[in-house]
mmCIF file of N, CA and C in Angstrom:
data_model
loop_
_atom_site.group_PDB
_atom_site.id
_atom_site.type_symbol
_atom_site.label_atom_id
_atom_site.label_comp_id
_atom_site.label_asym_id
_atom_site.label_seq_id
_atom_site.Cartn_x
_atom_site.Cartn_y
_atom_site.Cartn_z
ATOM 1 N N MET M 970 1.146 -9.948 -17.287
ATOM 2 C CA MET M 970 0.724 -8.601 -16.963
ATOM 3 C C MET M 970 0.948 -7.715 -18.167
ATOM 4 N N THR M 971 -0.059 -7.031 -18.600
ATOM 5 C CA THR M 971 0.074 -6.080 -19.688
ATOM 6 C C THR M 971 -0.098 -4.677 -19.132
ATOM 7 N N TYR M 972 0.586 -3.764 -19.746
ATOM 8 C CA TYR M 972 0.466 -2.380 -19.312
ATOM 9 C C TYR M 972 -0.685 -1.712 -20.036
ATOM 10 N N SER M 973 -1.423 -0.932 -19.315
ATOM 11 C CA SER M 973 -2.479 -0.121 -19.899
ATOM 12 C C SER M 973 -2.192 1.318 -19.502
ATOM 13 N N ARG M 974 -3.006 2.222 -19.965
ATOM 14 C CA ARG M 974 -2.804 3.623 -19.603
ATOM 15 C C ARG M 974 -2.882 3.820 -18.094
ATOM 16 N N SER M 975 -3.733 3.067 -17.425
ATOM 17 C CA SER M 975 -3.938 3.297 -15.998
ATOM 18 C C SER M 975 -2.815 2.744 -15.126
ATOM 19 N N ASN M 976 -2.109 1.704 -15.576
ATOM 20 C CA ASN M 976 -1.093 1.141 -14.692
ATOM 21 C C ASN M 976 0.336 1.398 -15.152
ATOM 22 N N HIS M 977 0.521 2.270 -16.100
ATOM 23 C CA HIS M 977 1.868 2.630 -16.528
ATOM 24 C C HIS M 977 2.450 3.603 -15.505
ATOM 25 N N LEU M 978 3.708 3.417 -15.139
ATOM 26 C CA LEU M 978 4.327 4.236 -14.089
ATOM 27 C C LEU M 978 4.184 5.735 -14.320
ATOM 28 N N GLU M 979 4.190 6.172 -15.561
ATOM 29 C CA GLU M 979 4.082 7.603 -15.838
ATOM 30 C C GLU M 979 2.718 8.161 -15.456
ATOM 31 N N ASN M 980 1.714 7.318 -15.314
ATOM 32 C CA ASN M 980 0.358 7.768 -15.021
ATOM 33 C C ASN M 980 -0.063 7.505 -13.578
ATOM 34 N N MET M 981 0.860 7.188 -12.717
ATOM 35 C CA MET M 981 0.502 6.789 -11.364
ATOM 36 C C MET M 981 0.644 7.890 -10.322
ATOM 37 N N ALA M 982 0.922 9.094 -10.711
ATOM 38 C CA ALA M 982 1.073 10.199 -9.763
ATOM 39 C C ALA M 982 2.054 9.827 -8.651
ATOM 40 N N ILE M 983 3.242 9.425 -9.064
ATOM 41 C CA ILE M 983 4.266 8.967 -8.125
ATOM 42 C C ILE M 983 4.616 10.064 -7.110
ATOM 43 N N ALA M 984 4.448 11.318 -7.482
ATOM 44 C CA ALA M 984 4.751 12.405 -6.546
ATOM 45 C C ALA M 984 3.934 12.270 -5.265
ATOM 46 N N TYR M 985 2.735 11.691 -5.358
ATOM 47 C CA TYR M 985 1.880 11.537 -4.183
ATOM 48 C C TYR M 985 2.288 10.370 -3.288
ATOM 49 N N GLU M 986 3.373 9.699 -3.628
ATOM 50 C CA GLU M 986 3.930 8.663 -2.759
ATOM 51 C C GLU M 986 4.888 9.269 -1.733
ATOM 52 N N HIS M 987 5.020 10.592 -1.728
ATOM 53 C CA HIS M 987 5.966 11.282 -0.852
ATOM 54 C C HIS M 987 5.246 12.362 -0.053
ATOM 55 N N ASP M 988 5.733 12.628 1.149
ATOM 56 C CA ASP M 988 5.107 13.579 2.055
ATOM 57 C C ASP M 988 4.949 14.973 1.470
ATOM 58 N N ASP M 989 5.953 15.450 0.741
ATOM 59 C CA ASP M 989 5.924 16.836 0.269
ATOM 60 C C ASP M 989 4.784 17.115 -0.707
ATOM 61 N N ALA M 990 4.200 16.110 -1.307
ATOM 62 C CA ALA M 990 3.072 16.312 -2.220
ATOM 63 C C ALA M 990 1.828 16.775 -1.469
ATOM 64 N N TYR M 991 1.782 16.537 -0.172
ATOM 65 C CA TYR M 991 0.610 16.882 0.627
ATOM 66 C C TYR M 991 0.819 18.142 1.465
ATOM 67 N N ALA M 992 1.985 18.770 1.344
ATOM 68 C CA ALA M 992 2.329 19.912 2.189
ATOM 69 C C ALA M 992 1.354 21.076 2.044
ATOM 70 N N ASP M 993 0.908 21.363 0.840
ATOM 71 C CA ASP M 993 0.038 22.514 0.608
ATOM 72 C C ASP M 993 -1.446 22.179 0.679
ATOM 73 N N LEU M 994 -1.774 20.935 0.886
ATOM 74 C CA LEU M 994 -3.177 20.527 0.936
ATOM 75 C C LEU M 994 -3.705 20.621 2.360
ATOM 76 N N GLU M 995 -4.902 21.138 2.485
ATOM 77 C CA GLU M 995 -5.545 21.182 3.796
ATOM 78 C C GLU M 995 -6.477 19.981 3.889
ATOM 79 N N ILE M 996 -6.054 18.997 4.642
ATOM 80 C CA ILE M 996 -6.818 17.766 4.784
ATOM 81 C C ILE M 996 -7.236 17.646 6.240
ATOM 82 N N ASP M 997 -8.514 17.411 6.453
ATOM 83 C CA ASP M 997 -9.060 17.285 7.796
ATOM 84 C C ASP M 997 -8.335 16.174 8.560
ATOM 85 N N GLN M 998 -7.984 16.444 9.796
ATOM 86 C CA GLN M 998 -7.256 15.468 10.608
ATOM 87 C C GLN M 998 -8.048 14.178 10.789
ATOM 88 N N ALA M 999 -9.365 14.267 10.825
ATOM 89 C CA ALA M 999 -10.192 13.057 10.963
ATOM 90 C C ALA M 999 -10.021 12.141 9.757
ATOM 91 N N VAL M 1000 -9.868 12.728 8.574
ATOM 92 C CA VAL M 1000 -9.650 11.943 7.359
ATOM 93 C C VAL M 1000 -8.290 11.255 7.428
ATOM 94 N N LEU M 1001 -7.277 11.998 7.842
ATOM 95 C CA LEU M 1001 -5.934 11.421 7.969
ATOM 96 C C LEU M 1001 -5.906 10.291 8.998
ATOM 97 N N ASP M 1002 -6.589 10.497 10.121
ATOM 98 C CA ASP M 1002 -6.642 9.458 11.152
ATOM 99 C C ASP M 1002 -7.347 8.212 10.637
ATOM 100 N N ASP M 1003 -8.412 8.406 9.866
ATOM 101 C CA ASP M 1003 -9.153 7.277 9.302
ATOM 102 C C ASP M 1003 -8.272 6.471 8.344
ATOM 103 N N ILE M 1004 -7.515 7.173 7.508
ATOM 104 C CA ILE M 1004 -6.603 6.490 6.578
ATOM 105 C C ILE M 1004 -5.525 5.745 7.358
ATOM 106 N N ALA M 1005 -4.964 6.400 8.359
ATOM 107 C CA ALA M 1005 -3.891 5.787 9.149
ATOM 108 C C ALA M 1005 -4.360 4.532 9.876
ATOM 109 N N ARG M 1006 -5.641 4.490 10.253
ATOM 110 C CA ARG M 1006 -6.178 3.327 10.973
ATOM 111 C C ARG M 1006 -6.636 2.202 10.048
ATOM 112 N N THR M 1007 -6.547 2.382 8.743
ATOM 113 C CA THR M 1007 -6.960 1.342 7.804
ATOM 114 C C THR M 1007 -6.144 0.084 8.063
ATOM 115 N N LYS M 1008 -6.830 -1.012 8.359
ATOM 116 C CA LYS M 1008 -6.158 -2.267 8.715
ATOM 117 C C LYS M 1008 -5.805 -3.071 7.468
ATOM 118 N N LEU M 1009 -4.621 -3.636 7.495
ATOM 119 C CA LEU M 1009 -4.135 -4.497 6.422
ATOM 120 C C LEU M 1009 -3.743 -5.836 7.026
ATOM 121 N N ILE M 1010 -4.177 -6.911 6.388
ATOM 122 C CA ILE M 1010 -3.825 -8.250 6.844
ATOM 123 C C ILE M 1010 -3.109 -8.956 5.707
ATOM 124 N N LEU M 1011 -1.883 -9.369 5.956
ATOM 125 C CA LEU M 1011 -1.128 -10.136 4.965
ATOM 126 C C LEU M 1011 -1.247 -11.599 5.328
ATOM 127 N N SER M 1012 -1.852 -12.342 4.424
ATOM 128 C CA SER M 1012 -2.084 -13.754 4.717
ATOM 129 C C SER M 1012 -1.780 -14.641 3.526
ATOM 130 N N GLY M 1013 -1.343 -14.054 2.431
ATOM 131 C CA GLY M 1013 -1.093 -14.841 1.232
ATOM 132 C C GLY M 1013 -2.368 -15.188 0.500
ATOM 133 N N ASP M 1014 -3.475 -14.605 0.928
ATOM 134 C CA ASP M 1014 -4.772 -14.912 0.346
ATOM 135 C C ASP M 1014 -5.628 -13.654 0.418
ATOM 136 N N THR M 1015 -6.395 -13.382 -0.620
ATOM 137 C CA THR M 1015 -7.236 -12.187 -0.624
ATOM 138 C C THR M 1015 -8.665 -12.481 -0.196
ATOM 139 N N GLN M 1016 -8.953 -13.720 0.176
ATOM 140 C CA GLN M 1016 -10.305 -14.034 0.624
ATOM 141 C C GLN M 1016 -10.562 -13.375 1.967
ATOM 142 N N THR M 1017 -11.751 -12.824 2.101
ATOM 143 C CA THR M 1017 -12.119 -12.144 3.325
ATOM 144 C C THR M 1017 -12.223 -13.135 4.472
ATOM 145 N N GLY M 1018 -11.647 -12.755 5.593
ATOM 146 C CA GLY M 1018 -11.704 -13.588 6.786
ATOM 147 C C GLY M 1018 -12.733 -13.060 7.759
ATOM 148 N N VAL M 1019 -12.526 -13.327 9.026
ATOM 149 C CA VAL M 1019 -13.497 -12.956 10.039
ATOM 150 C C VAL M 1019 -13.434 -11.481 10.432
ATOM 151 N N LEU M 1020 -12.323 -10.833 10.233
ATOM 152 C CA LEU M 1020 -12.216 -9.420 10.582
ATOM 153 C C LEU M 1020 -12.868 -8.562 9.511
ATOM 154 N N GLU M 1021 -13.623 -7.569 9.946
ATOM 155 C CA GLU M 1021 -14.305 -6.679 9.016
ATOM 156 C C GLU M 1021 -13.536 -5.372 8.888
ATOM 157 N N ASP M 1022 -13.879 -4.613 7.861
ATOM 158 C CA ASP M 1022 -13.278 -3.297 7.628
ATOM 159 C C ASP M 1022 -11.763 -3.351 7.520
ATOM 160 N N CYS M 1023 -11.269 -4.313 6.774
ATOM 161 C CA CYS M 1023 -9.835 -4.411 6.555
ATOM 162 C C CYS M 1023 -9.587 -5.033 5.183
ATOM 163 N N SER M 1024 -8.376 -4.919 4.717
ATOM 164 C CA SER M 1024 -7.985 -5.502 3.436
ATOM 165 C C SER M 1024 -7.123 -6.725 3.683
ATOM 166 N N TYR M 1025 -7.497 -7.826 3.077
ATOM 167 C CA TYR M 1025 -6.688 -9.040 3.113
ATOM 168 C C TYR M 1025 -5.784 -9.003 1.886
ATOM 169 N N ILE M 1026 -4.515 -8.718 2.098
ATOM 170 C CA ILE M 1026 -3.582 -8.477 1.002
ATOM 171 C C ILE M 1026 -2.737 -9.711 0.724
ATOM 172 N N SER M 1027 -2.551 -9.955 -0.556
ATOM 173 C CA SER M 1027 -1.648 -11.011 -1.003
ATOM 174 C C SER M 1027 -0.555 -10.358 -1.838
ATOM 175 N N VAL M 1028 0.685 -10.684 -1.553
ATOM 176 C CA VAL M 1028 1.826 -10.134 -2.279
ATOM 177 C C VAL M 1028 2.289 -11.166 -3.300
ATOM 178 N N ASP M 1029 2.462 -10.735 -4.539
ATOM 179 C CA ASP M 1029 2.990 -11.615 -5.583
ATOM 180 C C ASP M 1029 4.497 -11.718 -5.379
ATOM 181 N N SER M 1030 4.934 -12.799 -4.771
ATOM 182 C CA SER M 1030 6.358 -12.942 -4.448
ATOM 183 C C SER M 1030 7.222 -13.135 -5.687
ATOM 184 N N GLN M 1031 6.612 -13.376 -6.834
ATOM 185 C CA GLN M 1031 7.347 -13.557 -8.088
ATOM 186 C C GLN M 1031 7.271 -12.321 -8.986
ATOM 187 N N TYR M 1032 6.786 -11.198 -8.456
ATOM 188 C CA TYR M 1032 6.613 -9.995 -9.272
ATOM 189 C C TYR M 1032 7.955 -9.542 -9.846
ATOM 190 N N GLN M 1033 7.993 -9.291 -11.147
ATOM 191 C CA GLN M 1033 9.236 -8.925 -11.828
ATOM 192 C C GLN M 1033 9.213 -7.531 -12.442
ATOM 193 N N GLY M 1034 8.123 -6.795 -12.287
ATOM 194 C CA GLY M 1034 8.006 -5.484 -12.922
ATOM 195 C C GLY M 1034 8.871 -4.424 -12.266
ATOM 196 N N HIS M 1035 8.951 -3.276 -12.917
ATOM 197 C CA HIS M 1035 9.728 -2.141 -12.424
ATOM 198 C C HIS M 1035 8.909 -1.385 -11.385
ATOM 199 N N LEU M 1036 9.528 -1.055 -10.264
ATOM 200 C CA LEU M 1036 8.884 -0.293 -9.202
ATOM 201 C C LEU M 1036 9.727 0.926 -8.873
ATOM 202 N N SER M 1037 9.071 1.995 -8.431
ATOM 203 C CA SER M 1037 9.811 3.162 -7.953
ATOM 204 C C SER M 1037 10.535 2.758 -6.669
ATOM 205 N N PRO M 1038 11.530 3.533 -6.232
ATOM 206 C CA PRO M 1038 12.246 3.171 -4.998
ATOM 207 C C PRO M 1038 11.323 3.023 -3.781
ATOM 208 N N GLY M 1039 10.356 3.926 -3.641
ATOM 209 C CA GLY M 1039 9.417 3.829 -2.526
ATOM 210 C C GLY M 1039 8.527 2.610 -2.628
ATOM 211 N N GLN M 1040 8.061 2.318 -3.831
ATOM 212 C CA GLN M 1040 7.244 1.122 -4.045
ATOM 213 C C GLN M 1040 8.059 -0.132 -3.757
ATOM 214 N N GLN M 1041 9.310 -0.149 -4.199
ATOM 215 C CA GLN M 1041 10.164 -1.319 -3.995
ATOM 216 C C GLN M 1041 10.385 -1.586 -2.510
ATOM 217 N N ARG M 1042 10.625 -0.517 -1.765
ATOM 218 C CA ARG M 1042 10.843 -0.674 -0.321
ATOM 219 C C ARG M 1042 9.598 -1.241 0.355
ATOM 220 N N LEU M 1043 8.432 -0.697 0.009
ATOM 221 C CA LEU M 1043 7.183 -1.184 0.589
ATOM 222 C C LEU M 1043 6.909 -2.619 0.163
ATOM 223 N N TYR M 1044 7.131 -2.919 -1.108
ATOM 224 C CA TYR M 1044 6.940 -4.281 -1.617
ATOM 225 C C TYR M 1044 7.827 -5.272 -0.855
ATOM 226 N N ASP M 1045 9.085 -4.910 -0.644
ATOM 227 C CA ASP M 1045 10.012 -5.794 0.071
ATOM 228 C C ASP M 1045 9.546 -6.063 1.505
ATOM 229 N N VAL M 1046 9.054 -5.018 2.172
ATOM 230 C CA VAL M 1046 8.545 -5.177 3.541
ATOM 231 C C VAL M 1046 7.342 -6.111 3.551
ATOM 232 N N LEU M 1047 6.380 -5.846 2.673
ATOM 233 C CA LEU M 1047 5.166 -6.661 2.635
ATOM 234 C C LEU M 1047 5.473 -8.112 2.277
ATOM 235 N N ARG M 1048 6.359 -8.301 1.304
ATOM 236 C CA ARG M 1048 6.717 -9.662 0.894
ATOM 237 C C ARG M 1048 7.388 -10.418 2.043
ATOM 238 N N SER M 1049 8.302 -9.760 2.757
ATOM 239 C CA SER M 1049 8.984 -10.442 3.865
ATOM 240 C C SER M 1049 8.001 -10.796 4.974
ATOM 241 N N TRP M 1050 7.041 -9.928 5.239
ATOM 242 C CA TRP M 1050 6.034 -10.238 6.255
ATOM 243 C C TRP M 1050 5.177 -11.421 5.827
ATOM 244 N N GLN M 1051 4.776 -11.422 4.565
ATOM 245 C CA GLN M 1051 3.924 -12.512 4.082
ATOM 246 C C GLN M 1051 4.667 -13.845 4.120
ATOM 247 N N GLU M 1052 5.929 -13.830 3.730
ATOM 248 C CA GLU M 1052 6.708 -15.067 3.693
ATOM 249 C C GLU M 1052 7.140 -15.527 5.084
ATOM 250 N N GLY M 1053 7.209 -14.601 6.035
ATOM 251 C CA GLY M 1053 7.731 -14.931 7.352
ATOM 252 C C GLY M 1053 6.702 -15.301 8.401
ATOM 253 N N SER M 1054 5.416 -15.205 8.066
ATOM 254 C CA SER M 1054 4.403 -15.522 9.069
ATOM 255 C C SER M 1054 3.116 -15.989 8.404
ATOM 256 N N VAL M 1055 2.249 -16.569 9.211
ATOM 257 C CA VAL M 1055 0.954 -17.015 8.700
ATOM 258 C C VAL M 1055 0.052 -15.807 8.472
ATOM 259 N N TYR M 1056 -0.026 -14.920 9.451
ATOM 260 C CA TYR M 1056 -0.801 -13.688 9.352
ATOM 261 C C TYR M 1056 0.031 -12.539 9.893
ATOM 262 N N THR M 1057 -0.069 -11.392 9.253
ATOM 263 C CA THR M 1057 0.501 -10.162 9.777
ATOM 264 C C THR M 1057 -0.590 -9.116 9.713
ATOM 265 N N ILE M 1058 -0.839 -8.446 10.815
ATOM 266 C CA ILE M 1058 -1.847 -7.393 10.855
ATOM 267 C C ILE M 1058 -1.134 -6.087 11.152
ATOM 268 N N THR M 1059 -1.407 -5.077 10.339
ATOM 269 C CA THR M 1059 -0.811 -3.760 10.533
ATOM 270 C C THR M 1059 -1.808 -2.710 10.058
ATOM 271 N N THR M 1060 -1.405 -1.464 10.107
ATOM 272 C CA THR M 1060 -2.227 -0.369 9.594
ATOM 273 C C THR M 1060 -1.393 0.455 8.619
ATOM 274 N N ILE M 1061 -2.076 1.245 7.822
ATOM 275 C CA ILE M 1061 -1.361 2.127 6.898
ATOM 276 C C ILE M 1061 -0.503 3.115 7.683
ATOM 277 N N GLY M 1062 -1.007 3.604 8.796
ATOM 278 C CA GLY M 1062 -0.236 4.540 9.614
ATOM 279 C C GLY M 1062 1.059 3.941 10.137
ATOM 280 N N LYS M 1063 0.997 2.697 10.602
ATOM 281 C CA LYS M 1063 2.210 2.035 11.101
ATOM 282 C C LYS M 1063 3.197 1.780 9.974
ATOM 283 N N LEU M 1064 2.692 1.391 8.810
ATOM 284 C CA LEU M 1064 3.580 1.203 7.653
ATOM 285 C C LEU M 1064 4.245 2.517 7.269
ATOM 286 N N ALA M 1065 3.461 3.594 7.266
ATOM 287 C CA ALA M 1065 4.009 4.905 6.904
ATOM 288 C C ALA M 1065 5.138 5.297 7.853
ATOM 289 N N ARG M 1066 4.906 5.157 9.146
ATOM 290 C CA ARG M 1066 5.946 5.505 10.130
ATOM 291 C C ARG M 1066 7.183 4.635 9.953
ATOM 292 N N MET M 1067 6.977 3.356 9.693
ATOM 293 C CA MET M 1067 8.098 2.445 9.510
ATOM 294 C C MET M 1067 8.950 2.847 8.311
ATOM 295 N N MET M 1068 8.305 3.408 7.297
ATOM 296 C CA MET M 1068 9.012 3.809 6.087
ATOM 297 C C MET M 1068 9.514 5.249 6.166
ATOM 298 N N GLY M 1069 9.327 5.906 7.312
ATOM 299 C CA GLY M 1069 9.805 7.269 7.480
ATOM 300 C C GLY M 1069 8.906 8.318 6.852
ATOM 301 N N LEU M 1070 7.662 7.962 6.577
ATOM 302 C CA LEU M 1070 6.710 8.908 6.001
ATOM 303 C C LEU M 1070 5.885 9.533 7.119
ATOM 304 N N GLU M 1071 5.644 10.827 7.027
ATOM 305 C CA GLU M 1071 4.804 11.503 8.010
ATOM 306 C C GLU M 1071 3.340 11.434 7.625
ATOM 307 N N HIS M 1072 3.070 11.270 6.358
ATOM 308 C CA HIS M 1072 1.713 11.355 5.842
ATOM 309 C C HIS M 1072 1.186 9.972 5.458
ATOM 310 N N PRO M 1073 0.109 9.496 6.087
ATOM 311 C CA PRO M 1073 -0.417 8.171 5.747
ATOM 312 C C PRO M 1073 -0.926 8.073 4.313
ATOM 313 N N MET M 1074 -1.321 9.210 3.732
ATOM 314 C CA MET M 1074 -1.811 9.176 2.350
ATOM 315 C C MET M 1074 -0.691 8.811 1.380
ATOM 316 N N ALA M 1075 0.547 9.160 1.704
ATOM 317 C CA ALA M 1075 1.679 8.803 0.844
ATOM 318 C C ALA M 1075 1.863 7.286 0.821
ATOM 319 N N CYS M 1076 1.733 6.667 1.971
ATOM 320 C CA CYS M 1076 1.838 5.209 2.040
ATOM 321 C C CYS M 1076 0.652 4.559 1.333
ATOM 322 N N GLY M 1077 -0.535 5.131 1.514
ATOM 323 C CA GLY M 1077 -1.717 4.617 0.831
ATOM 324 C C GLY M 1077 -1.577 4.672 -0.675
ATOM 325 N N LYS M 1078 -0.965 5.747 -1.176
ATOM 326 C CA LYS M 1078 -0.756 5.870 -2.623
ATOM 327 C C LYS M 1078 0.221 4.812 -3.111
ATOM 328 N N ARG M 1079 1.265 4.539 -2.337
ATOM 329 C CA ARG M 1079 2.207 3.480 -2.725
ATOM 330 C C ARG M 1079 1.493 2.133 -2.791
ATOM 331 N N LEU M 1080 0.632 1.872 -1.819
ATOM 332 C CA LEU M 1080 -0.134 0.622 -1.827
ATOM 333 C C LEU M 1080 -1.043 0.540 -3.053
ATOM 334 N N GLU M 1081 -1.738 1.640 -3.348
ATOM 335 C CA GLU M 1081 -2.614 1.662 -4.527
ATOM 336 C C GLU M 1081 -1.822 1.391 -5.797
ATOM 337 N N ASN M 1082 -0.663 2.013 -5.914
ATOM 338 C CA ASN M 1082 0.156 1.820 -7.109
ATOM 339 C C ASN M 1082 0.690 0.392 -7.201
ATOM 340 N N LEU M 1083 1.070 -0.193 -6.074
ATOM 341 C CA LEU M 1083 1.512 -1.592 -6.096
ATOM 342 C C LEU M 1083 0.389 -2.504 -6.589
ATOM 343 N N GLN M 1084 -0.835 -2.208 -6.179
ATOM 344 C CA GLN M 1084 -1.959 -3.018 -6.643
ATOM 345 C C GLN M 1084 -2.221 -2.788 -8.130
ATOM 346 N N SER M 1085 -2.131 -1.544 -8.588
ATOM 347 C CA SER M 1085 -2.333 -1.250 -10.014
ATOM 348 C C SER M 1085 -1.322 -1.981 -10.887
ATOM 349 N N LEU M 1086 -0.113 -2.142 -10.373
ATOM 350 C CA LEU M 1086 0.937 -2.831 -11.121
ATOM 351 C C LEU M 1086 0.854 -4.353 -11.003
ATOM 352 N N GLY M 1087 0.031 -4.847 -10.098
ATOM 353 C CA GLY M 1087 -0.111 -6.291 -9.932
ATOM 354 C C GLY M 1087 0.852 -6.903 -8.933
ATOM 355 N N ALA M 1088 1.583 -6.077 -8.190
ATOM 356 C CA ALA M 1088 2.529 -6.598 -7.201
ATOM 357 C C ALA M 1088 1.816 -7.088 -5.942
ATOM 358 N N ILE M 1089 0.664 -6.484 -5.635
ATOM 359 C CA ILE M 1089 -0.175 -6.943 -4.530
ATOM 360 C C ILE M 1089 -1.613 -6.994 -5.021
ATOM 361 N N SER M 1090 -2.444 -7.679 -4.278
ATOM 362 C CA SER M 1090 -3.872 -7.694 -4.579
ATOM 363 C C SER M 1090 -4.642 -7.716 -3.267
ATOM 364 N N GLY M 1091 -5.902 -7.331 -3.337
ATOM 365 C CA GLY M 1091 -6.771 -7.366 -2.168
ATOM 366 C C GLY M 1091 -6.940 -6.050 -1.445
ATOM 367 N N LEU M 1092 -6.223 -4.998 -1.852
ATOM 368 C CA LEU M 1092 -6.329 -3.703 -1.180
ATOM 369 C C LEU M 1092 -7.685 -3.078 -1.487
ATOM 370 N N ARG M 1093 -8.378 -2.678 -0.426
ATOM 371 C CA ARG M 1093 -9.652 -1.980 -0.575
ATOM 372 C C ARG M 1093 -9.540 -0.654 0.160
ATOM 373 N N MET M 1094 -9.461 0.422 -0.596
ATOM 374 C CA MET M 1094 -9.417 1.758 0.006
ATOM 375 C C MET M 1094 -10.824 2.333 -0.073
ATOM 376 N N GLN M 1095 -11.343 2.751 1.081
ATOM 377 C CA GLN M 1095 -12.721 3.245 1.105
ATOM 378 C C GLN M 1095 -12.777 4.719 1.278
#
């Protein structure tokens, strides 16, 4: 893994991984609900399966790079789910609540950053 301008931690807008970054933004509730309902499937493989409109995520269980505390917590959860079962199906909203986040966009940003760093693959945000 090589670092480029786009995947260096300083350029990842880490502030948006936290609820308070969205406090002053007026975001339509329908948009938030749509993000929260985004389905994630952890299967150890990024190949698309039979379910549509979801991301098949694979976690790099050997990832050695530096992660922010929020990214590390999310990475640990995703890795344990992938290693502990054949398939795990969840949503961004459920992950956000599990991590104590009120805003699904904060969890989505953590997922995007994990993918930019190469810790996960297969995330498709629409």
